[in-house]
GROMACS .gro file of C-alpha atoms in nm:
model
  427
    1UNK     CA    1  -9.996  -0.839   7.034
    2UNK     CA    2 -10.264  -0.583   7.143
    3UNK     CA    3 -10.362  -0.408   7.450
    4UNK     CA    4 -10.717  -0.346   7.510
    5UNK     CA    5 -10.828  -0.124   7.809
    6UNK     CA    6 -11.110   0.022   7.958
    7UNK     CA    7 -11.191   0.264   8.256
    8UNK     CA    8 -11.306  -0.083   8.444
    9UNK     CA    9 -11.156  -0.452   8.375
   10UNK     CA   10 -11.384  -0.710   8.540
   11UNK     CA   11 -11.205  -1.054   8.556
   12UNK     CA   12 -11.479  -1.202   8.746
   13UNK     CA   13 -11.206  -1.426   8.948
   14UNK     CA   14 -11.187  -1.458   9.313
   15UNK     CA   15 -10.902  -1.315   9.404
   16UNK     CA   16 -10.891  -0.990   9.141
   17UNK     CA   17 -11.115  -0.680   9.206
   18UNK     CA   18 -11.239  -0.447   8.982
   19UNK     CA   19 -10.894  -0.276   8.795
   20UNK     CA   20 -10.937   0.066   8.735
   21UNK     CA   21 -10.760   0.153   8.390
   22UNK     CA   22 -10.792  -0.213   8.361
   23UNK     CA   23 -10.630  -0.401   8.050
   24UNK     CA   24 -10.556  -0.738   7.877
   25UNK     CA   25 -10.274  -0.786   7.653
   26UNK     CA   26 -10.416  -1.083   7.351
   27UNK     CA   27 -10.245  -1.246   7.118
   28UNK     CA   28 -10.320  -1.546   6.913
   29UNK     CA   29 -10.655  -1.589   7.042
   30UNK     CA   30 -10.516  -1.624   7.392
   31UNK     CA   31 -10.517  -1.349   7.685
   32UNK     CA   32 -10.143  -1.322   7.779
   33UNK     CA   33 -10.195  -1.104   8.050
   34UNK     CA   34 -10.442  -0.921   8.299
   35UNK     CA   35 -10.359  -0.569   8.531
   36UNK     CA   36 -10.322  -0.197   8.493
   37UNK     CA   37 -10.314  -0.059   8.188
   38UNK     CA   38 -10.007   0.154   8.259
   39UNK     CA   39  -9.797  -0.153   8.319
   40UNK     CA   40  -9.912  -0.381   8.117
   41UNK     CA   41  -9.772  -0.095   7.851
   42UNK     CA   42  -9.407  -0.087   8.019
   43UNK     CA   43  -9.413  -0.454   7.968
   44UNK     CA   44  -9.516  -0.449   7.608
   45UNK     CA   45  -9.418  -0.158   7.478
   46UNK     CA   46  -9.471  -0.303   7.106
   47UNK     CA   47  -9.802  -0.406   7.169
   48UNK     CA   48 -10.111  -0.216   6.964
   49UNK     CA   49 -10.327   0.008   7.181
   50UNK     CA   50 -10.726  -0.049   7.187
   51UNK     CA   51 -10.830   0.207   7.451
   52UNK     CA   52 -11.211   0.218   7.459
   53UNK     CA   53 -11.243   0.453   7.716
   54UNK     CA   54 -11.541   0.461   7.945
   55UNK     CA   55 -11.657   0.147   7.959
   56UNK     CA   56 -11.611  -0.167   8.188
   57UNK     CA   57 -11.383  -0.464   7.975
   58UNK     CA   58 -11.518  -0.839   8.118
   59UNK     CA   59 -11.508  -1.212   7.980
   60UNK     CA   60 -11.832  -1.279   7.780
   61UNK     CA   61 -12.147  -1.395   7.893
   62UNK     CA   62 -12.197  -1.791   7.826
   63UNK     CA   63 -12.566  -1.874   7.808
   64UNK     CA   64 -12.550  -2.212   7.917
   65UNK     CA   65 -12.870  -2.366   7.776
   66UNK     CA   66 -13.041  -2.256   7.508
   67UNK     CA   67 -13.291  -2.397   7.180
   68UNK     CA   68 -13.160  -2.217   6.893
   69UNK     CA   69 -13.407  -2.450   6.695
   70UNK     CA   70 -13.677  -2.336   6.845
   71UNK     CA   71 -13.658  -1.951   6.732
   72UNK     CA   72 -13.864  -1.998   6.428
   73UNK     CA   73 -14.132  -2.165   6.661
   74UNK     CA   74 -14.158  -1.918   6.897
   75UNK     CA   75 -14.217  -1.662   6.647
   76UNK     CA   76 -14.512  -1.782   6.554
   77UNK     CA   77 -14.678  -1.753   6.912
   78UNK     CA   78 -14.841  -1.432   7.069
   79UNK     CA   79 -14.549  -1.381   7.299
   80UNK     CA   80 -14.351  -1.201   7.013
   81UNK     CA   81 -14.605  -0.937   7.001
   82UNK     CA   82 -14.549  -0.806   7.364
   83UNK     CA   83 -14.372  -0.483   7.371
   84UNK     CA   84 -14.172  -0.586   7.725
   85UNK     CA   85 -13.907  -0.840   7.758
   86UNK     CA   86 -14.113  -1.047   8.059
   87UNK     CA   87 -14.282  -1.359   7.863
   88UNK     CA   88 -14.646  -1.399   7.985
   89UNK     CA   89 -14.723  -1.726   8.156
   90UNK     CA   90 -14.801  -2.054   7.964
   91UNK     CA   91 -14.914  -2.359   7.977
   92UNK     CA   92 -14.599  -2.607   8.024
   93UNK     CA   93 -14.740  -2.931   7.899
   94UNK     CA   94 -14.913  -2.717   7.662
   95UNK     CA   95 -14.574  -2.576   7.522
   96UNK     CA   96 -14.337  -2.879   7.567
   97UNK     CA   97 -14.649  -3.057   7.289
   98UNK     CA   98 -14.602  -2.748   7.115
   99UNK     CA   99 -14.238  -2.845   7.105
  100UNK     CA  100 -14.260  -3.172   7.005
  101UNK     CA  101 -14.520  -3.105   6.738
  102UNK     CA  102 -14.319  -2.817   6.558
  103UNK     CA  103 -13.996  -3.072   6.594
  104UNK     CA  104 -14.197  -3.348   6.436
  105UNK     CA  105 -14.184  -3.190   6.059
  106UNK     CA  106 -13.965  -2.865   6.080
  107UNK     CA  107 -13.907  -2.649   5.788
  108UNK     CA  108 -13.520  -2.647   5.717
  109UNK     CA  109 -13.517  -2.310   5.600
  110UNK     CA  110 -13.766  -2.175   5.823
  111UNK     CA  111 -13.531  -2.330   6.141
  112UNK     CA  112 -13.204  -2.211   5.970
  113UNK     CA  113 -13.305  -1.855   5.945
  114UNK     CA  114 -13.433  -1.903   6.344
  115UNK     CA  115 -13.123  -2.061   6.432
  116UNK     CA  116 -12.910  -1.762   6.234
  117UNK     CA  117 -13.145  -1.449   6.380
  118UNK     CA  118 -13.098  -1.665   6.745
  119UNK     CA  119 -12.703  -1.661   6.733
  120UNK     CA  120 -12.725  -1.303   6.620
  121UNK     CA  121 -12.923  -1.165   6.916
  122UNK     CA  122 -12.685  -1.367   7.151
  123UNK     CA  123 -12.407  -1.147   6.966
  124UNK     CA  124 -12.579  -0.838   6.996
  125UNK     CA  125 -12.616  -0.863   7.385
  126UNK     CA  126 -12.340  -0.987   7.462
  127UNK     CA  127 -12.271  -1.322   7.491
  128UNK     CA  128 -11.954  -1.536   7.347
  129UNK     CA  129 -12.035  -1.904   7.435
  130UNK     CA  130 -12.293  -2.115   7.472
  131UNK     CA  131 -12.474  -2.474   7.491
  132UNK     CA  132 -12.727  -2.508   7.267
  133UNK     CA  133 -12.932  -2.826   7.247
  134UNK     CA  134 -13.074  -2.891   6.910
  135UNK     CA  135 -13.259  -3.096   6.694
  136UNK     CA  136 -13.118  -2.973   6.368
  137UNK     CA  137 -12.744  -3.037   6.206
  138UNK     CA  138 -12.760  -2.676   6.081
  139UNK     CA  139 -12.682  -2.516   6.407
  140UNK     CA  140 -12.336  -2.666   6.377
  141UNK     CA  141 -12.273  -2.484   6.058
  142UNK     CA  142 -12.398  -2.165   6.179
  143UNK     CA  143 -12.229  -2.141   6.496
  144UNK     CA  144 -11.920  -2.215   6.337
  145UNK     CA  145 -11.959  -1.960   6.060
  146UNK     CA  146 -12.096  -1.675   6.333
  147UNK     CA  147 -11.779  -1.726   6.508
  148UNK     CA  148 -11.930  -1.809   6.860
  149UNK     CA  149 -11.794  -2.077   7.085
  150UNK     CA  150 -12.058  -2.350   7.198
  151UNK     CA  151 -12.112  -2.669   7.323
  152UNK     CA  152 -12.402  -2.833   7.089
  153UNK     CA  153 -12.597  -3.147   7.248
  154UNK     CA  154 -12.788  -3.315   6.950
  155UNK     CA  155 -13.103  -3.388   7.109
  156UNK     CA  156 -13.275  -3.713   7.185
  157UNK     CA  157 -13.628  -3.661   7.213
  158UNK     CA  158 -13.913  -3.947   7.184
  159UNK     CA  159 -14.138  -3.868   6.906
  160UNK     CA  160 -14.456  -4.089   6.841
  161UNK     CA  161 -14.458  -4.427   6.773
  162UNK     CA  162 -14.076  -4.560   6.782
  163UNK     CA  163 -13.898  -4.241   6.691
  164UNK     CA  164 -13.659  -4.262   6.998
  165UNK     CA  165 -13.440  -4.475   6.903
  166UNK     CA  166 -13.406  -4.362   6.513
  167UNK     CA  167 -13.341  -4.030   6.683
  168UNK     CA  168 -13.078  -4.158   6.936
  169UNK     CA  169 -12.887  -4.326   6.629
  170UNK     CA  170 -12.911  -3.989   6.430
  171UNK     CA  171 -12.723  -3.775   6.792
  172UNK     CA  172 -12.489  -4.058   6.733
  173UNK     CA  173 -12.393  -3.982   6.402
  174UNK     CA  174 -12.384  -3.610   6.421
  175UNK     CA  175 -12.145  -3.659   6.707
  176UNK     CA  176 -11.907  -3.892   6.547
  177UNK     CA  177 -11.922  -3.641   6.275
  178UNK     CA  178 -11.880  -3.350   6.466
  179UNK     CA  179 -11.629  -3.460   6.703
  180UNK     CA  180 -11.344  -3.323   6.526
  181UNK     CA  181 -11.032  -3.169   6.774
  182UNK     CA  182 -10.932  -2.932   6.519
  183UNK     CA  183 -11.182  -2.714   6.558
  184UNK     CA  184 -11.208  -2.670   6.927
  185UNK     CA  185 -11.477  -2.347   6.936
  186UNK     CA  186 -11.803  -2.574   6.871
  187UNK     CA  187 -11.764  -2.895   7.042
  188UNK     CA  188 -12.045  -3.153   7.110
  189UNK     CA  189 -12.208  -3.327   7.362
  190UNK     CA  190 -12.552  -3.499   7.376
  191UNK     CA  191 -12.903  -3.390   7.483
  192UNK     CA  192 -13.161  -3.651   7.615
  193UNK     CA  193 -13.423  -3.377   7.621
  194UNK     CA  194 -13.592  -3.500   7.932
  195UNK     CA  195 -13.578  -3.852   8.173
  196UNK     CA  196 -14.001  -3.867   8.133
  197UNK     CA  197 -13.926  -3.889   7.766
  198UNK     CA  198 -13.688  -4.194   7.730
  199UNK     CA  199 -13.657  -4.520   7.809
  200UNK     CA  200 -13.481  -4.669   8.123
  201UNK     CA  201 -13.228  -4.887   7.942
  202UNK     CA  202 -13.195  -4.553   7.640
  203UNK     CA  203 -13.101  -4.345   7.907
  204UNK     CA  204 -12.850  -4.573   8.045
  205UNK     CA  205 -12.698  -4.649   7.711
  206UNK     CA  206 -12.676  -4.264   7.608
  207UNK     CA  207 -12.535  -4.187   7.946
  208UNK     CA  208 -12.231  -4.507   7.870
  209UNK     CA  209 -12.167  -4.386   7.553
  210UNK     CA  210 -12.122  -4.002   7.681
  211UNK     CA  211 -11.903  -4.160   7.920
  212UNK     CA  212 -11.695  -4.375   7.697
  213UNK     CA  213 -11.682  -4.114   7.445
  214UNK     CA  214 -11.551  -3.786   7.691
  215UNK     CA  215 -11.845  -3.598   7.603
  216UNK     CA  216 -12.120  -3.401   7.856
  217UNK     CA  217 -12.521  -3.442   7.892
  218UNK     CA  218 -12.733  -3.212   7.932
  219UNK     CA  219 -13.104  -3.330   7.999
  220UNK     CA  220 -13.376  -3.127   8.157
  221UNK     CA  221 -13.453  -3.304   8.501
  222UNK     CA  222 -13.632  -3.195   8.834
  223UNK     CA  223 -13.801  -2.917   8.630
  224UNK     CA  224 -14.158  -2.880   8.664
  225UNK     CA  225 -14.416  -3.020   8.917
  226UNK     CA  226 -14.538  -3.216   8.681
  227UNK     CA  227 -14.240  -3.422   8.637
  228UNK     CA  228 -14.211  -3.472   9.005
  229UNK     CA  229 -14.559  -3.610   9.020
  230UNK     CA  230 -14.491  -3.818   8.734
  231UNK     CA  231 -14.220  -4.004   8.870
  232UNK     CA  232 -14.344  -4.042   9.245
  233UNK     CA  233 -14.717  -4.189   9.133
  234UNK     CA  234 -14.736  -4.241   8.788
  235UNK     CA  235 -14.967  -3.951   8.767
  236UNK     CA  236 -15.045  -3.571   8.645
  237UNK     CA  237 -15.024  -3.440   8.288
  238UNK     CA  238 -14.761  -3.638   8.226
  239UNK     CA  239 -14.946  -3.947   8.228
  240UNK     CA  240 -15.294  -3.816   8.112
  241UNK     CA  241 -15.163  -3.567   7.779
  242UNK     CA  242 -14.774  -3.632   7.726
  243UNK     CA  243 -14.826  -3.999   7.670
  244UNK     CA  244 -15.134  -4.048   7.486
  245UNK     CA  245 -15.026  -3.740   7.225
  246UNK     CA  246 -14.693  -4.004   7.133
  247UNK     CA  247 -14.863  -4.241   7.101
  248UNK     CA  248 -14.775  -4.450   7.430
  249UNK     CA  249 -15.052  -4.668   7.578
  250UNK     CA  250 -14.859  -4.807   7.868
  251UNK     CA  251 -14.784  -4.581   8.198
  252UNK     CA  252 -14.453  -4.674   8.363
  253UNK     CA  253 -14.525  -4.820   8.746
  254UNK     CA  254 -14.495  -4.548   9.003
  255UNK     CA  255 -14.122  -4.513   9.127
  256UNK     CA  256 -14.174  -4.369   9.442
  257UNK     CA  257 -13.873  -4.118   9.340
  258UNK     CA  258 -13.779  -3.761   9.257
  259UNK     CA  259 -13.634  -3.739   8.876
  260UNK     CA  260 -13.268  -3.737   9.043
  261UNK     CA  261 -13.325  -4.042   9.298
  262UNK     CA  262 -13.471  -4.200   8.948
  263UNK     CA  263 -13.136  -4.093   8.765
  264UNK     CA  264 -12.872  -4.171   8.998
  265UNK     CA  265 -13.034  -4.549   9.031
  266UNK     CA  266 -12.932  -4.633   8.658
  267UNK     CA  267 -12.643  -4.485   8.669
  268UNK     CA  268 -12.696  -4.171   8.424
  269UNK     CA  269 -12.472  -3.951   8.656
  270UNK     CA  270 -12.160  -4.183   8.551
  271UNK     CA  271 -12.077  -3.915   8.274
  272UNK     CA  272 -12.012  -3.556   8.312
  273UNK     CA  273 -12.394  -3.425   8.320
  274UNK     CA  274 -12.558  -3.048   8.370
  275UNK     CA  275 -12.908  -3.053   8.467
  276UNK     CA  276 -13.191  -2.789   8.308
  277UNK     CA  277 -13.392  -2.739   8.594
  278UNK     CA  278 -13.325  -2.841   8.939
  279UNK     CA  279 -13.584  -2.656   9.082
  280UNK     CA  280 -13.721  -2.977   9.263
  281UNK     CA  281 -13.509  -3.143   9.449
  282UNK     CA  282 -13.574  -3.339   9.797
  283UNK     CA  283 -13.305  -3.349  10.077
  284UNK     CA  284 -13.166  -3.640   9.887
  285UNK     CA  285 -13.089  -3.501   9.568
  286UNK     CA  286 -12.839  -3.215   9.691
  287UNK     CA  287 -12.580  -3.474   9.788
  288UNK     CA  288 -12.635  -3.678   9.553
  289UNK     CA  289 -12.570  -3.434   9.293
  290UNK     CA  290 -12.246  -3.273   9.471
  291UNK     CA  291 -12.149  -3.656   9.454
  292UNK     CA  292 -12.123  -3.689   9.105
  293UNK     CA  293 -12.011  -3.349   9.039
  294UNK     CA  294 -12.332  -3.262   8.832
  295UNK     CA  295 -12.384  -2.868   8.727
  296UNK     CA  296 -12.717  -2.692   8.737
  297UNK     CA  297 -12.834  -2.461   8.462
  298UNK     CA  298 -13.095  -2.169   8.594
  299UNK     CA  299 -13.342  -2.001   8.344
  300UNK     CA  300 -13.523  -1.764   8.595
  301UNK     CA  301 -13.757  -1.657   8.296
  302UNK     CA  302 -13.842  -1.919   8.157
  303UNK     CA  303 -13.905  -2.089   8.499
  304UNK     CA  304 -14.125  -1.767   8.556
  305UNK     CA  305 -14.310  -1.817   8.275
  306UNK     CA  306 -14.395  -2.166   8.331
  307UNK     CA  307 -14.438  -2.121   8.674
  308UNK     CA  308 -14.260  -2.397   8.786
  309UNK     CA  309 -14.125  -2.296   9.117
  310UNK     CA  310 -13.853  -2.148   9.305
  311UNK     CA  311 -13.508  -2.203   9.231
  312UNK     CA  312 -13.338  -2.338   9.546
  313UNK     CA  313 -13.009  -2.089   9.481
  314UNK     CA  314 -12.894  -2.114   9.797
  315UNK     CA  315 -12.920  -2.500   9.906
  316UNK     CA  316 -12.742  -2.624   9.560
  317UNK     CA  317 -12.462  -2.345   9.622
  318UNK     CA  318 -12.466  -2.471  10.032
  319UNK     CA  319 -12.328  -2.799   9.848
  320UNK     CA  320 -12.075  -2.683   9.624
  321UNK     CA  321 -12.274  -2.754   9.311
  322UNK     CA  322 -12.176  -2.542   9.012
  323UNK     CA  323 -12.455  -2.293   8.879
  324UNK     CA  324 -12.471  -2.136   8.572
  325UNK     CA  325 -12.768  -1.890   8.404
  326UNK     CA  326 -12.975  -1.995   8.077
  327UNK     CA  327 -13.235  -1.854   7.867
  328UNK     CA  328 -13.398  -2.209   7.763
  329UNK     CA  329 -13.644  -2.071   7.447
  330UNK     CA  330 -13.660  -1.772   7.265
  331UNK     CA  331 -14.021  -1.657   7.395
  332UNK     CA  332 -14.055  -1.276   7.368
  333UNK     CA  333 -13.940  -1.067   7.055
  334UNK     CA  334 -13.704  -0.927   7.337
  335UNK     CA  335 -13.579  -1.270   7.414
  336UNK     CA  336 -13.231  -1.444   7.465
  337UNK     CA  337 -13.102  -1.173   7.702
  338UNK     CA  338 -12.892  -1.296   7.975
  339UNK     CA  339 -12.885  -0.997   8.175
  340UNK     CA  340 -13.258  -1.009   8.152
  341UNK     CA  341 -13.154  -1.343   8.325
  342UNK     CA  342 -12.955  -1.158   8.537
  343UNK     CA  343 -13.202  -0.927   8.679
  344UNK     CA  344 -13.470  -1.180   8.701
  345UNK     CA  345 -13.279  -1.404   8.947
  346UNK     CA  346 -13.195  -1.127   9.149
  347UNK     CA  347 -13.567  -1.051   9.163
  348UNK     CA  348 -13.727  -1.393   9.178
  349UNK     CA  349 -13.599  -1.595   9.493
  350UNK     CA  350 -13.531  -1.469   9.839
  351UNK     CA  351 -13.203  -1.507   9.948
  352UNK     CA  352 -13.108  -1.411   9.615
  353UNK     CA  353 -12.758  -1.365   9.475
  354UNK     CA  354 -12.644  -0.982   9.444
  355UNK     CA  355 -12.510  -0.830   9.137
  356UNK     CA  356 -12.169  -0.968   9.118
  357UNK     CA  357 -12.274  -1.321   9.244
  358UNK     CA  358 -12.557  -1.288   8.907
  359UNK     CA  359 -12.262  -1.140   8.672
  360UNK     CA  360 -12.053  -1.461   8.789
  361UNK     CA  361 -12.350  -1.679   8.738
  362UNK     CA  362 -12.351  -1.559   8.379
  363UNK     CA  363 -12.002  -1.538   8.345
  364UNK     CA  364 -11.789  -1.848   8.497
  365UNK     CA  365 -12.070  -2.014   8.622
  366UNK     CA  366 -12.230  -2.089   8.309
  367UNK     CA  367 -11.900  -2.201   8.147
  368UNK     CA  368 -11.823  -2.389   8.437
  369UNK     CA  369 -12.163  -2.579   8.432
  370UNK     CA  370 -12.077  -2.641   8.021
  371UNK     CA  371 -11.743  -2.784   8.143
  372UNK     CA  372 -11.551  -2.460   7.951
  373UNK     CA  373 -11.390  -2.263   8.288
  374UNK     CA  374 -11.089  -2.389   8.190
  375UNK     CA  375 -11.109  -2.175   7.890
  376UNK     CA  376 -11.327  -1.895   7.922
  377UNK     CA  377 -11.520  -1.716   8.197
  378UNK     CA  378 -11.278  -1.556   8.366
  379UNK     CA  379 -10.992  -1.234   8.203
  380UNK     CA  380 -10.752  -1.448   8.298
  381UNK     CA  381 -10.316  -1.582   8.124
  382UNK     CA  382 -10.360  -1.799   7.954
  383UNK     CA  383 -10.774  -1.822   7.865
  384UNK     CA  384 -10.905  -1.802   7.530
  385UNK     CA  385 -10.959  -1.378   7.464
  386UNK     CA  386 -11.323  -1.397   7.548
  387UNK     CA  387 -11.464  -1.068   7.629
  388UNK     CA  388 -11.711  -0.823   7.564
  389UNK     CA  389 -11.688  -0.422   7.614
  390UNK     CA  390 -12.029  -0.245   7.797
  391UNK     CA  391 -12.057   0.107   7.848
  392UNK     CA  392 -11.969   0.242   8.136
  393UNK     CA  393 -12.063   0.618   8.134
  394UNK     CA  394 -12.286   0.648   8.386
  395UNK     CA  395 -12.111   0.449   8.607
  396UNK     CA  396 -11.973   0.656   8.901
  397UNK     CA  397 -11.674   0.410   9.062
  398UNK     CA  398 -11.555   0.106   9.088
  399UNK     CA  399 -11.759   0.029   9.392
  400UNK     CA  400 -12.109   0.067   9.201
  401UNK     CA  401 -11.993  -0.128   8.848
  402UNK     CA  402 -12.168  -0.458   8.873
  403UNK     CA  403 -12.508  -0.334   9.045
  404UNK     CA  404 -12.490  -0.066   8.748
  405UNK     CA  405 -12.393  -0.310   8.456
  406UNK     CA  406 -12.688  -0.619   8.590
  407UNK     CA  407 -12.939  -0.315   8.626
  408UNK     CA  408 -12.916  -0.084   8.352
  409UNK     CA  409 -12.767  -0.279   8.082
  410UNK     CA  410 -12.907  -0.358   7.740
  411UNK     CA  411 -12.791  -0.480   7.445
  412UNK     CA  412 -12.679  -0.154   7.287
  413UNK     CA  413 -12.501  -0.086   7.586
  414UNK     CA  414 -12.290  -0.376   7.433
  415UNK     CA  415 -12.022  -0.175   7.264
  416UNK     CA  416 -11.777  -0.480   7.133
  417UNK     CA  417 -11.737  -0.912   7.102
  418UNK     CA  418 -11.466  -1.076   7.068
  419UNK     CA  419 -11.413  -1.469   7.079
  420UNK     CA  420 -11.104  -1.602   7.043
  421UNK     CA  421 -10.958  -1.224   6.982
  422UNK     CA  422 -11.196  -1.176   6.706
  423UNK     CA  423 -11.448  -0.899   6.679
  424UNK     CA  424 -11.817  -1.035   6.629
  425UNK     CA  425 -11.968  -0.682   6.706
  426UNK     CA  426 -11.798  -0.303   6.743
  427UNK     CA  427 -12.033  -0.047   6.807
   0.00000   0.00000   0.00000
C-alpha cells in the first residue's frame, strides 16, 4: 500500500470539502481510503509515503467525447497555426463534409500517429478517462497500450452511396471483438455519429442491439441549427449540401420535430444514451430526456467555434440531467484541453457554473455522463486510483483552490497521472 498526499485533496464529492494535508491510501489499483494525511498514517503505518508537497491531489479529468481519429485531420487545417488555444470560427456543414471526406479513405498510419499524439496530449493535461468515438480499430490498441481508461463507440456514419449499413456491420464486429470483461479499462459502446445521418429503422436497430447487448450510445443530437431546421421542415444545409455530397437524392418528409421529439418516437432512448450537443432543445425535450435518464456531453469550444448556440446549463441541470464537459475535435495546435473547457463554460453562458461546479463537470460529471461514476470521478473507498497531481504553489488556501486550479492551470501545471495506481506522467 501507498499513501499519497498533497497540501490540498479534492474529492470532488458532495459531502467532503477541500482536506488540507489531504491523502489517499491505494493499493491494487483501488483507493482504500480518503482523509488527513496524519491519520490516514496512524492507520497504515506500513504504507509507502508519496508526499508531493504543494500541490492540490484530485480524481482525473474524464473528457467525455472526443475524435481521436480526427487528429491527423485537423492538422492539416489553418487552425493549427494559431498561436492561442481559442479555435477561430468555421463553417459547420463545411467541417462535418470535411469529416466525412477525410473518413472516406484515411491513411492508417497517418490516423495512428493522430490517434497516439491525441491520447498523449490528454495525458499531458491531465486527463485519465475518456469516450472517444472513432472510426478506426487502432484506437483500441492504443488506448490500451497508453494505459488510459475509455469508453470507445465505433462509429456509424453514412458514407455515399450504401456505406451505412457496411459500416453498421463493421461497429458490430469491433464490438463483439472488443467486448472482452477482462480487460475492464477500455470498454465499448457504439457511436451513430448523428440522427440526420441514418436511417429511421438503422437507428432503431443500433439502439436494440445497444440495449440487448448492455452497452451505451453516444450520437450527436440537438447540436446545431441546422439540424433543428432539418428535422422541423425538411430544409437548410442539411437538405441542400449534406445530402447531395452522399449521394442521396431523396429528402426525408418534414417531421414537424426537434432531433429529441424525433428520437424518443422510435424508441432510440430505450438504451443507456449520452447526447453530443443538446444545445437545442424545446420545452419538450427536457423531460423527456430526464425520462429516460439520458446524459448530456458539453464542448463549450467547439460549440464556440461553430457557433451553434448557447448551452442551456441551467434548464438540463433544473431537470436532474447528468452533464459532463468534452472537447469534440482536436482543432487548435493547443487543443484537447479540458480546463480550456473549463474556463470556456464559465465564460460562455450566463448563469454559468462557478469553478467547482466546472471542475465537477470535468470530473464526475463527465464520467457520470460515460456511465463510469461508479468507478472514477470522485477520491473516493473503494474507486479505481484515478487521480492527477496540479501544482498548487500559488495557491493561497483552501478557500481559493478551485477558482485558482480552473483559471490558471495548464498542462505543465500537471505534475503527475495515475490510472488504476499507475503513473502515466511525473513531472
Amino acid at each position: 500500500m501507498e499513501i499519497i498526499s498533497a497540501r490540498y485533496a479534492l474529492p470532488m464529492t458532495n459531502s467532503c470539502p477541500v482536506l488540507e494535508d489531504g491523502a489517499i491510501a491505494v493499493e491494487l489499483g483501488r483507493i482504500h481510503a480518503v482523509g488527513k494525511k496524519v491519520d490516514l498514517k496512524e492507520r497504515y503505518p506500513e504504507a509507502e509515503m508519496k508526499e508531493m508537497g504543494d500541490a492540490a491531489l484530485m480524481p482525473g479529468l474524464v473528457n467525455a467525447h472526443c475524435h481521436l481519429d480526427l487528429v491527423a485531420h485537423f492538422e492539416g487545417t489553418p487552425a493549427f497555426t494559431r498561436p492561442d488555444s481559442i479555435p477561430p470560427p468555421s463553417d459547420f456543414i463545411e467541417t462535418l463534409l470535411g469529416t466525412i471526406e477525410f473518413k472516406h479513405d484515411p491513411k492508417a498510419e497517418q490516423v495512428m500517429n493522430g490517434i497516439q499524439k491525441g491520447a498523449n496530449r490528454l495525458i499531458e493535461t491531465g486527463v485519465t478517462c475518456l469516450g472517444d468515438m472513432t472510426h478506426f480499430e487502432g484506437t483500441f490498441k492504443v488506448l490500451r497500450e497508453m494505459g488510459l481508461r475509455a469508453v470507445v463507440f465505433p462509429e456509424v456514419l453514412a458514407g455515399r452511396g450504401e456505406a451505412a449499413q457496411q459500416k453498421f456491420e463493421v461497429a458490430l464486429a469491433l464490438i463483439e471483438k472488443y467486448t472482452d470483461a477482462t480487460h475492464s479499462r477500455v470498454r465499448v459502446g457504439i457511436g451513430p455519429y448523428a440522427p440526420y445521418l441514418l436511417s429511421r429503422n438503422l437507428l432503431k436497430i443500433i439502439s436494440q442491439h445497444a440495449k440487448e447487448a448492455s452497452i451505451p450510445l453516444m450520437i450527436h443530437a440537438a447540436e446545431s441549427f441546422a439540424e433543428m431546421e432539418f428535422f422541423f421542415d425538411s430544409q437548410g444545409p442539411i437538405a441542400t449540401d449534406v445530402f447531395p455530397f452522399l449521394g442521396w437524392n431523396e429528402l426525408p418528409p418534414a417531421h414537424r420535430k426537434t432531433p429529441v421529439e424525433y428520437l424518443g418516437e422510435i424508441g432510440f432512448f430505450d438504451a443507456p444514451t449520452t447526447i453530443v450537443g443538446g444545445l437545442h432543445l424545446s420545452a419538450k425535450d427536457f423531460p423527456t430526456l430526464a425520462r429516460h435518464l439520458a446524459r448530456v456531453v458539453w464542448c463549450p469550444t467547439t460549440n464556440r467555434a461553430m457557433k451553434h448556440g448557447t448551452f442551456p446549463y441551467a434548464k438540463l441541470s433544473e431537470h436532474g440531467i447528468p452533464i459532463g464537459l468534452g472537447t469534440c475535435c482536436w482543432s487548435t495546435h493547443m487543443g484537447f484541453n479540458m480546463w480550456d473547457e473549463m474556463r470556456a463554460a464559465i465564460s460562455d453562458i450566463d448563469p454559468a457554473p462557478d469553478a467547482k461546479e466546472a471542475l465537477r463537470l470535468a470530473t464526475v460529471g463527465s464520467a457520470r455522463a460515460l456511465g463510469l461514476d461508479h468507478l472514477v470521478g470522485t477520491l473516493e473507498e473503494g474507486k479505481k486510483a484515478d487521480y492527477i497531481v496540479v501544482d498548487a504553489r500559488d495557491i493561497a488556501s483552501a478557500e481559493t483552490v478551485y477558482e485558482n486550479l480552473v483559471e490558471f492551470t495548464q498542462p505543465h501545471h500537471v505534475r503527475h497521472v495515475a490510472v488504476g495506481g499507475n503513473i502515466l506522467k511525473s513531472a
